Amino acid sequence: MENQEKQTSFFQNTSVKMFLIGFIALVLLIPLVFVQNLIDERSQRQKEVVSETTDKWGNAIELYGPIIRIPYKDNLSNTINYAYFFPNQLKNSITTQMEKPLERSIYKSNVFSAVFQIKGNFSVPNFAKNSIPTSDIYWNKAKIIIQTNNLKSLKDSVSMKWGSYQLNFEPSTNNTVEYLESDYIDLSKAVFPISFSSTIKINGSESISIIPIGKTTDIVMKSNWNSPSFNGFIAPTSRNVSAKGFEATWKILHFNRPFTQEQFKTLPDLKKYSVQTQFITPVDQYQQNERAAKYGFLVIGLTFLVFFLIQTLSKINMHVFQYFMIGIALVMFYTLLIAITEHSSFSTAYIIAGVAVVVVISLYSRSILQQKKFALFIATSLTALYAFIYVIIQLEDYALLVGSIGLFAILSAVMYFSRRIEWNK
């Protein structure tokens, strides 16, 4: 009998209780890791489905052109090579319209249709830098080429007004590079500068990238998408983003990028100097779930702390198994959140999962703490904690600031309520 009393007294010791509760909290990290792996798995599956569906509609759009390509004879190697000349002035006006999302199962893909209006002019091609005699230049075999990675997504035939002529384009490929090339044009009697204009209609997704190959390049982009991300080599000169969409402009001079207006033998890969606009979803459902799961240990720790303070101040004994049951219920919140989010919005799923967990834990605490006021306090605390985390998840720029202030307030409250606990006893 005496040994049993000593054993009971040992497990009711405050330090031992704190150790056991902390150990349970650490053990619950294991299912939290499984939850995060589940989120990663579902997120990867979403990316695979989105990639498959957008591939049929149109991928990220890349535009590199127009470029004059002129063959010439290389007397040293006795071969035919090509010289490439970029426009003197290049103006791109792009209008994009977000279309109805493509759906497959529970996944949706954001896609758009784009209209490129391209204008500009070319100066006389300069072969003098490579000391190529005029007699070795095949002026009558020149062509205009436009590189793009989305030939299958073109919505209409492509043509170009070239001076007073109309040029038609056909698809072609060079190893892995897809491009459009015009009919042959004879530049031997052409009067420069020559103006050009063209309209390209194309489907796409994710982003639009344009390489500023003009000696002076002006780009204007308009869209009804309200969450653009402006990346690439040069930032926009001006931008205006609202709930209805965005408009951005760029003005790039040849001084701003490290390549010349003439290229010989091969056309270089200049993607790293492109101007890019991404049509992103700022925080998608799986990103929100991932951010919520990162606060899992904090929720478990603070909930256990509330129960421990109530238990200590009210002299009500709680078994370690009861803490474990409460912890499992808190972990179940995240599995419910993932499952419901895939069939609804994140906000709706968060409310349903939060209400379910708060009700279950409150009813359970009513039975083990035996007083309604404690159950009500638990319900209020959990509701406030979940609401606080939801606000942090929705914020981007101020998430760290709000989170730090909130945690400081929680710490202050814990210090206040625990000030009368006689830890030595």
PDB file of C-alpha atoms in Angstrom, residues 216-420:
ATOM      1  CA  THR A 216      15.184  49.687 -78.762  1.00  0.00           C
ATOM      2  CA  THR A 217      12.519  47.335 -77.385  1.00  0.00           C
ATOM      3  CA  ASP A 218       9.159  48.534 -76.067  1.00  0.00           C
ATOM      4  CA  ILE A 219       6.785  46.052 -74.443  1.00  0.00           C
ATOM      5  CA  VAL A 220       3.256  46.671 -73.202  1.00  0.00           C
ATOM      6  CA  MET A 221       1.375  43.840 -71.511  1.00  0.00           C
ATOM      7  CA  LYS A 222      -2.262  43.895 -70.369  1.00  0.00           C
ATOM      8  CA  SER A 223      -4.245  41.149 -68.673  1.00  0.00           C
ATOM      9  CA  ASN A 224      -7.299  40.482 -66.509  1.00  0.00           C
ATOM     10  CA  TRP A 225      -5.114  38.380 -64.149  1.00  0.00           C
ATOM     11  CA  ASN A 226      -4.583  40.180 -60.840  1.00  0.00           C
ATOM     12  CA  SER A 227      -1.590  38.247 -59.471  1.00  0.00           C
ATOM     13  CA  PRO A 228       1.344  38.702 -61.864  1.00  0.00           C
ATOM     14  CA  SER A 229       4.955  38.125 -60.933  1.00  0.00           C
ATOM     15  CA  PHE A 230       7.445  40.181 -62.955  1.00  0.00           C
ATOM     16  CA  ASN A 231      10.690  38.269 -63.276  1.00  0.00           C
ATOM     17  CA  GLY A 232      13.376  38.050 -65.864  1.00  0.00           C
ATOM     18  CA  PHE A 233      16.411  40.093 -66.773  1.00  0.00           C
ATOM     19  CA  ILE A 234      14.865  43.571 -66.453  1.00  0.00           C
ATOM     20  CA  ALA A 235      12.001  44.809 -64.272  1.00  0.00           C
ATOM     21  CA  PRO A 236       9.063  46.738 -65.773  1.00  0.00           C
ATOM     22  CA  THR A 237       9.460  50.454 -66.334  1.00  0.00           C
ATOM     23  CA  SER A 238       5.942  50.905 -64.958  1.00  0.00           C
ATOM     24  CA  ARG A 239       3.253  48.622 -63.589  1.00  0.00           C
ATOM     25  CA  ASN A 240      -0.324  48.938 -62.435  1.00  0.00           C
ATOM     26  CA  VAL A 241      -1.907  45.968 -60.654  1.00  0.00           C
ATOM     27  CA  SER A 242      -5.489  45.984 -59.413  1.00  0.00           C
ATOM     28  CA  ALA A 243      -8.260  43.515 -58.638  1.00  0.00           C
ATOM     29  CA  LYS A 244      -9.355  43.732 -62.290  1.00  0.00           C
ATOM     30  CA  GLY A 245      -5.962  42.892 -63.763  1.00  0.00           C
ATOM     31  CA  PHE A 246      -2.638  44.488 -64.571  1.00  0.00           C
ATOM     32  CA  GLU A 247      -0.791  46.582 -67.128  1.00  0.00           C
ATOM     33  CA  ALA A 248       2.990  46.708 -67.327  1.00  0.00           C
ATOM     34  CA  THR A 249       5.461  48.368 -69.687  1.00  0.00           C
ATOM     35  CA  TRP A 250       9.150  47.855 -70.435  1.00  0.00           C
ATOM     36  CA  LYS A 251      11.620  49.993 -72.394  1.00  0.00           C
ATOM     37  CA  ILE A 252      14.936  48.250 -73.029  1.00  0.00           C
ATOM     38  CA  LEU A 253      17.905  49.688 -74.940  1.00  0.00           C
ATOM     39  CA  HIS A 254      20.720  47.688 -76.474  1.00  0.00           C
ATOM     40  CA  PHE A 255      22.971  49.218 -73.799  1.00  0.00           C
ATOM     41  CA  ASN A 256      20.941  47.310 -71.193  1.00  0.00           C
ATOM     42  CA  ARG A 257      21.830  43.791 -72.406  1.00  0.00           C
ATOM     43  CA  PRO A 258      25.177  42.177 -73.252  1.00  0.00           C
ATOM     44  CA  PHE A 259      24.688  41.028 -76.859  1.00  0.00           C
ATOM     45  CA  THR A 260      24.988  42.722 -80.245  1.00  0.00           C
ATOM     46  CA  GLN A 261      22.479  43.186 -83.055  1.00  0.00           C
ATOM     47  CA  GLU A 262      24.367  40.798 -85.371  1.00  0.00           C
ATOM     48  CA  GLN A 263      25.078  37.127 -84.775  1.00  0.00           C
ATOM     49  CA  PHE A 264      27.022  34.863 -87.133  1.00  0.00           C
ATOM     50  CA  LYS A 265      27.002  31.097 -87.743  1.00  0.00           C
ATOM     51  CA  THR A 266      24.685  30.234 -84.848  1.00  0.00           C
ATOM     52  CA  LEU A 267      21.804  31.954 -83.156  1.00  0.00           C
ATOM     53  CA  PRO A 268      22.648  32.149 -79.427  1.00  0.00           C
ATOM     54  CA  ASP A 269      20.322  31.045 -76.640  1.00  0.00           C
ATOM     55  CA  LEU A 270      19.336  34.335 -74.993  1.00  0.00           C
ATOM     56  CA  LYS A 271      16.600  33.057 -72.643  1.00  0.00           C
ATOM     57  CA  LYS A 272      18.427  34.323 -69.566  1.00  0.00           C
ATOM     58  CA  TYR A 273      17.995  37.888 -70.889  1.00  0.00           C
ATOM     59  CA  SER A 274      14.232  37.558 -71.380  1.00  0.00           C
ATOM     60  CA  VAL A 275      11.521  39.684 -69.832  1.00  0.00           C
ATOM     61  CA  GLN A 276       9.132  37.350 -68.012  1.00  0.00           C
ATOM     62  CA  THR A 277       5.690  37.667 -66.473  1.00  0.00           C
ATOM     63  CA  GLN A 278       4.330  34.749 -64.474  1.00  0.00           C
ATOM     64  CA  PHE A 279       0.605  34.215 -64.011  1.00  0.00           C
ATOM     65  CA  ILE A 280       0.800  32.757 -60.529  1.00  0.00           C
ATOM     66  CA  THR A 281      -1.642  31.844 -57.809  1.00  0.00           C
ATOM     67  CA  PRO A 282      -0.082  33.626 -54.783  1.00  0.00           C
ATOM     68  CA  VAL A 283      -0.855  30.864 -52.269  1.00  0.00           C
ATOM     69  CA  ASP A 284      -2.587  27.748 -53.604  1.00  0.00           C
ATOM     70  CA  GLN A 285      -4.495  25.245 -51.475  1.00  0.00           C
ATOM     71  CA  TYR A 286      -1.533  22.938 -50.846  1.00  0.00           C
ATOM     72  CA  GLN A 287       0.759  25.823 -49.956  1.00  0.00           C
ATOM     73  CA  GLN A 288      -1.851  26.960 -47.433  1.00  0.00           C
ATOM     74  CA  ASN A 289      -2.139  23.430 -46.043  1.00  0.00           C
ATOM     75  CA  GLU A 290       1.637  23.191 -45.796  1.00  0.00           C
ATOM     76  CA  ARG A 291       1.849  26.502 -43.943  1.00  0.00           C
ATOM     77  CA  ALA A 292      -0.933  25.409 -41.592  1.00  0.00           C
ATOM     78  CA  ALA A 293       0.813  22.086 -40.858  1.00  0.00           C
ATOM     79  CA  LYS A 294       4.021  23.916 -39.919  1.00  0.00           C
ATOM     80  CA  TYR A 295       2.141  25.373 -36.946  1.00  0.00           C
ATOM     81  CA  GLY A 296       1.007  21.899 -35.834  1.00  0.00           C
ATOM     82  CA  PHE A 297       3.566  21.510 -33.080  1.00  0.00           C
ATOM     83  CA  LEU A 298       2.782  25.015 -31.819  1.00  0.00           C
ATOM     84  CA  VAL A 299      -0.941  24.181 -31.607  1.00  0.00           C
ATOM     85  CA  ILE A 300      -0.248  20.917 -29.773  1.00  0.00           C
ATOM     86  CA  GLY A 301       2.210  22.544 -27.382  1.00  0.00           C
ATOM     87  CA  LEU A 302      -0.056  25.475 -26.502  1.00  0.00           C
ATOM     88  CA  THR A 303      -3.125  23.237 -26.101  1.00  0.00           C
ATOM     89  CA  PHE A 304      -1.224  20.903 -23.780  1.00  0.00           C
ATOM     90  CA  LEU A 305      -0.007  23.952 -21.869  1.00  0.00           C
ATOM     91  CA  VAL A 306      -3.581  25.182 -21.357  1.00  0.00           C
ATOM     92  CA  PHE A 307      -4.684  21.776 -20.061  1.00  0.00           C
ATOM     93  CA  PHE A 308      -1.637  21.556 -17.820  1.00  0.00           C
ATOM     94  CA  LEU A 309      -2.311  24.985 -16.288  1.00  0.00           C
ATOM     95  CA  ILE A 310      -5.984  24.131 -15.697  1.00  0.00           C
ATOM     96  CA  GLN A 311      -5.010  20.805 -14.184  1.00  0.00           C
ATOM     97  CA  THR A 312      -2.383  22.381 -11.930  1.00  0.00           C
ATOM     98  CA  LEU A 313      -4.481  25.317 -10.770  1.00  0.00           C
ATOM     99  CA  SER A 314      -7.677  23.291 -10.218  1.00  0.00           C
ATOM    100  CA  LYS A 315      -5.944  20.238  -8.669  1.00  0.00           C
ATOM    101  CA  ILE A 316      -7.712  17.977 -11.176  1.00  0.00           C
ATOM    102  CA  ASN A 317      -5.674  14.977 -12.269  1.00  0.00           C
ATOM    103  CA  MET A 318      -5.403  14.089 -15.952  1.00  0.00           C
ATOM    104  CA  HIS A 319      -3.964  10.838 -17.235  1.00  0.00           C
ATOM    105  CA  VAL A 320      -1.178  10.809 -19.821  1.00  0.00           C
ATOM    106  CA  PHE A 321      -3.443   8.817 -22.151  1.00  0.00           C
ATOM    107  CA  GLN A 322      -5.955  11.677 -22.117  1.00  0.00           C
ATOM    108  CA  TYR A 323      -3.260  14.086 -23.300  1.00  0.00           C
ATOM    109  CA  PHE A 324      -2.416  11.639 -26.071  1.00  0.00           C
ATOM    110  CA  MET A 325      -6.062  11.487 -27.217  1.00  0.00           C
ATOM    111  CA  ILE A 326      -6.239  15.274 -27.316  1.00  0.00           C
ATOM    112  CA  GLY A 327      -3.017  15.386 -29.349  1.00  0.00           C
ATOM    113  CA  ILE A 328      -4.346  12.876 -31.890  1.00  0.00           C
ATOM    114  CA  ALA A 329      -7.500  14.977 -32.295  1.00  0.00           C
ATOM    115  CA  LEU A 330      -5.320  18.039 -32.988  1.00  0.00           C
ATOM    116  CA  VAL A 331      -3.370  16.099 -35.640  1.00  0.00           C
ATOM    117  CA  MET A 332      -6.630  14.945 -37.256  1.00  0.00           C
ATOM    118  CA  PHE A 333      -7.411  18.606 -37.929  1.00  0.00           C
ATOM    119  CA  TYR A 334      -4.785  18.662 -40.693  1.00  0.00           C
ATOM    120  CA  THR A 335      -5.943  15.478 -42.425  1.00  0.00           C
ATOM    121  CA  LEU A 336      -9.507  16.823 -42.390  1.00  0.00           C
ATOM    122  CA  LEU A 337      -8.218  20.144 -43.744  1.00  0.00           C
ATOM    123  CA  ILE A 338      -6.431  18.513 -46.695  1.00  0.00           C
ATOM    124  CA  ALA A 339      -9.336  16.244 -47.589  1.00  0.00           C
ATOM    125  CA  ILE A 340     -11.991  18.967 -47.462  1.00  0.00           C
ATOM    126  CA  THR A 341      -9.819  21.564 -49.228  1.00  0.00           C
ATOM    127  CA  GLU A 342      -9.575  19.339 -52.310  1.00  0.00           C
ATOM    128  CA  HIS A 343     -13.363  19.575 -52.704  1.00  0.00           C
ATOM    129  CA  SER A 344     -13.922  23.100 -51.443  1.00  0.00           C
ATOM    130  CA  SER A 345     -12.099  26.351 -50.703  1.00  0.00           C
ATOM    131  CA  PHE A 346      -9.357  26.484 -48.082  1.00  0.00           C
ATOM    132  CA  SER A 347     -11.363  28.909 -45.927  1.00  0.00           C
ATOM    133  CA  THR A 348     -14.423  26.643 -45.878  1.00  0.00           C
ATOM    134  CA  ALA A 349     -12.301  23.585 -45.140  1.00  0.00           C
ATOM    135  CA  TYR A 350     -10.466  25.415 -42.350  1.00  0.00           C
ATOM    136  CA  ILE A 351     -13.742  26.412 -40.677  1.00  0.00           C
ATOM    137  CA  ILE A 352     -15.250  22.901 -40.917  1.00  0.00           C
ATOM    138  CA  ALA A 353     -12.105  21.143 -39.666  1.00  0.00           C
ATOM    139  CA  GLY A 354     -11.583  23.733 -36.920  1.00  0.00           C
ATOM    140  CA  VAL A 355     -15.162  23.541 -35.649  1.00  0.00           C
ATOM    141  CA  ALA A 356     -15.049  19.728 -35.663  1.00  0.00           C
ATOM    142  CA  VAL A 357     -11.833  19.561 -33.620  1.00  0.00           C
ATOM    143  CA  VAL A 358     -12.843  22.320 -31.190  1.00  0.00           C
ATOM    144  CA  VAL A 359     -16.215  20.614 -30.502  1.00  0.00           C
ATOM    145  CA  VAL A 360     -14.653  17.171 -29.975  1.00  0.00           C
ATOM    146  CA  ILE A 361     -11.911  18.420 -27.641  1.00  0.00           C
ATOM    147  CA  SER A 362     -14.344  20.678 -25.732  1.00  0.00           C
ATOM    148  CA  LEU A 363     -16.779  17.811 -25.111  1.00  0.00           C
ATOM    149  CA  TYR A 364     -13.908  15.537 -24.119  1.00  0.00           C
ATOM    150  CA  SER A 365     -12.501  18.165 -21.743  1.00  0.00           C
ATOM    151  CA  ARG A 366     -15.983  18.597 -20.208  1.00  0.00           C
ATOM    152  CA  SER A 367     -15.948  14.952 -19.161  1.00  0.00           C
ATOM    153  CA  ILE A 368     -12.384  14.855 -17.824  1.00  0.00           C
ATOM    154  CA  LEU A 369     -12.259  18.294 -16.174  1.00  0.00           C
ATOM    155  CA  GLN A 370     -15.830  17.961 -14.849  1.00  0.00           C
ATOM    156  CA  GLN A 371     -16.679  21.659 -15.058  1.00  0.00           C
ATOM    157  CA  LYS A 372     -18.385  23.593 -17.856  1.00  0.00           C
ATOM    158  CA  LYS A 373     -16.254  26.693 -17.334  1.00  0.00           C
ATOM    159  CA  PHE A 374     -13.079  24.754 -18.114  1.00  0.00           C
ATOM    160  CA  ALA A 375     -14.589  23.255 -21.253  1.00  0.00           C
ATOM    161  CA  LEU A 376     -15.740  26.721 -22.323  1.00  0.00           C
ATOM    162  CA  PHE A 377     -12.267  28.123 -21.697  1.00  0.00           C
ATOM    163  CA  ILE A 378     -10.718  25.318 -23.753  1.00  0.00           C
ATOM    164  CA  ALA A 379     -13.146  25.972 -26.625  1.00  0.00           C
ATOM    165  CA  THR A 380     -12.438  29.716 -26.526  1.00  0.00           C
ATOM    166  CA  SER A 381      -8.669  29.201 -26.415  1.00  0.00           C
ATOM    167  CA  LEU A 382      -8.646  26.742 -29.326  1.00  0.00           C
ATOM    168  CA  THR A 383     -10.936  28.968 -31.411  1.00  0.00           C
ATOM    169  CA  ALA A 384      -8.693  31.975 -30.811  1.00  0.00           C
ATOM    170  CA  LEU A 385      -5.575  29.913 -31.619  1.00  0.00           C
ATOM    171  CA  TYR A 386      -6.967  28.554 -34.901  1.00  0.00           C
ATOM    172  CA  ALA A 387      -8.226  32.026 -35.888  1.00  0.00           C
ATOM    173  CA  PHE A 388      -4.793  33.496 -35.146  1.00  0.00           C
ATOM    174  CA  ILE A 389      -3.041  30.872 -37.302  1.00  0.00           C
ATOM    175  CA  TYR A 390      -5.551  31.389 -40.124  1.00  0.00           C
ATOM    176  CA  VAL A 391      -4.764  35.108 -40.171  1.00  0.00           C
ATOM    177  CA  ILE A 392      -1.018  34.372 -40.335  1.00  0.00           C
ATOM    178  CA  ILE A 393      -1.527  31.931 -43.221  1.00  0.00           C
ATOM    179  CA  GLN A 394      -3.464  34.509 -45.250  1.00  0.00           C
ATOM    180  CA  LEU A 395      -0.904  37.247 -44.695  1.00  0.00           C
ATOM    181  CA  GLU A 396       2.267  37.412 -46.770  1.00  0.00           C
ATOM    182  CA  ASP A 397       4.208  40.601 -46.114  1.00  0.00           C
ATOM    183  CA  TYR A 398       3.140  40.938 -42.457  1.00  0.00           C
ATOM    184  CA  ALA A 399       3.008  37.251 -41.431  1.00  0.00           C
ATOM    185  CA  LEU A 400       6.226  37.406 -39.389  1.00  0.00           C
ATOM    186  CA  LEU A 401       5.249  40.652 -37.657  1.00  0.00           C
ATOM    187  CA  VAL A 402       1.728  39.506 -36.728  1.00  0.00           C
ATOM    188  CA  GLY A 403       2.986  36.060 -35.715  1.00  0.00           C
ATOM    189  CA  SER A 404       5.664  37.497 -33.430  1.00  0.00           C
ATOM    190  CA  ILE A 405       3.214  39.887 -31.765  1.00  0.00           C
ATOM    191  CA  GLY A 406       0.681  37.091 -31.277  1.00  0.00           C
ATOM    192  CA  LEU A 407       3.228  34.712 -29.750  1.00  0.00           C
ATOM    193  CA  PHE A 408       4.452  37.429 -27.423  1.00  0.00           C
ATOM    194  CA  ALA A 409       0.845  38.010 -26.273  1.00  0.00           C
ATOM    195  CA  ILE A 410       0.397  34.265 -25.680  1.00  0.00           C
ATOM    196  CA  LEU A 411       3.633  34.101 -23.669  1.00  0.00           C
ATOM    197  CA  SER A 412       2.506  37.054 -21.563  1.00  0.00           C
ATOM    198  CA  ALA A 413      -0.839  35.355 -20.854  1.00  0.00           C
ATOM    199  CA  VAL A 414       0.873  32.101 -19.844  1.00  0.00           C
ATOM    200  CA  MET A 415       3.232  33.977 -17.507  1.00  0.00           C
ATOM    201  CA  TYR A 416       0.265  35.786 -15.941  1.00  0.00           C
ATOM    202  CA  PHE A 417      -1.842  32.677 -15.285  1.00  0.00           C
ATOM    203  CA  SER A 418       1.105  30.599 -14.044  1.00  0.00           C
ATOM    204  CA  ARG A 419       2.411  33.177 -11.600  1.00  0.00           C
ATOM    205  CA  ARG A 420       0.594  31.642  -8.617  1.00  0.00           C
TER     206      ARG A 420
END
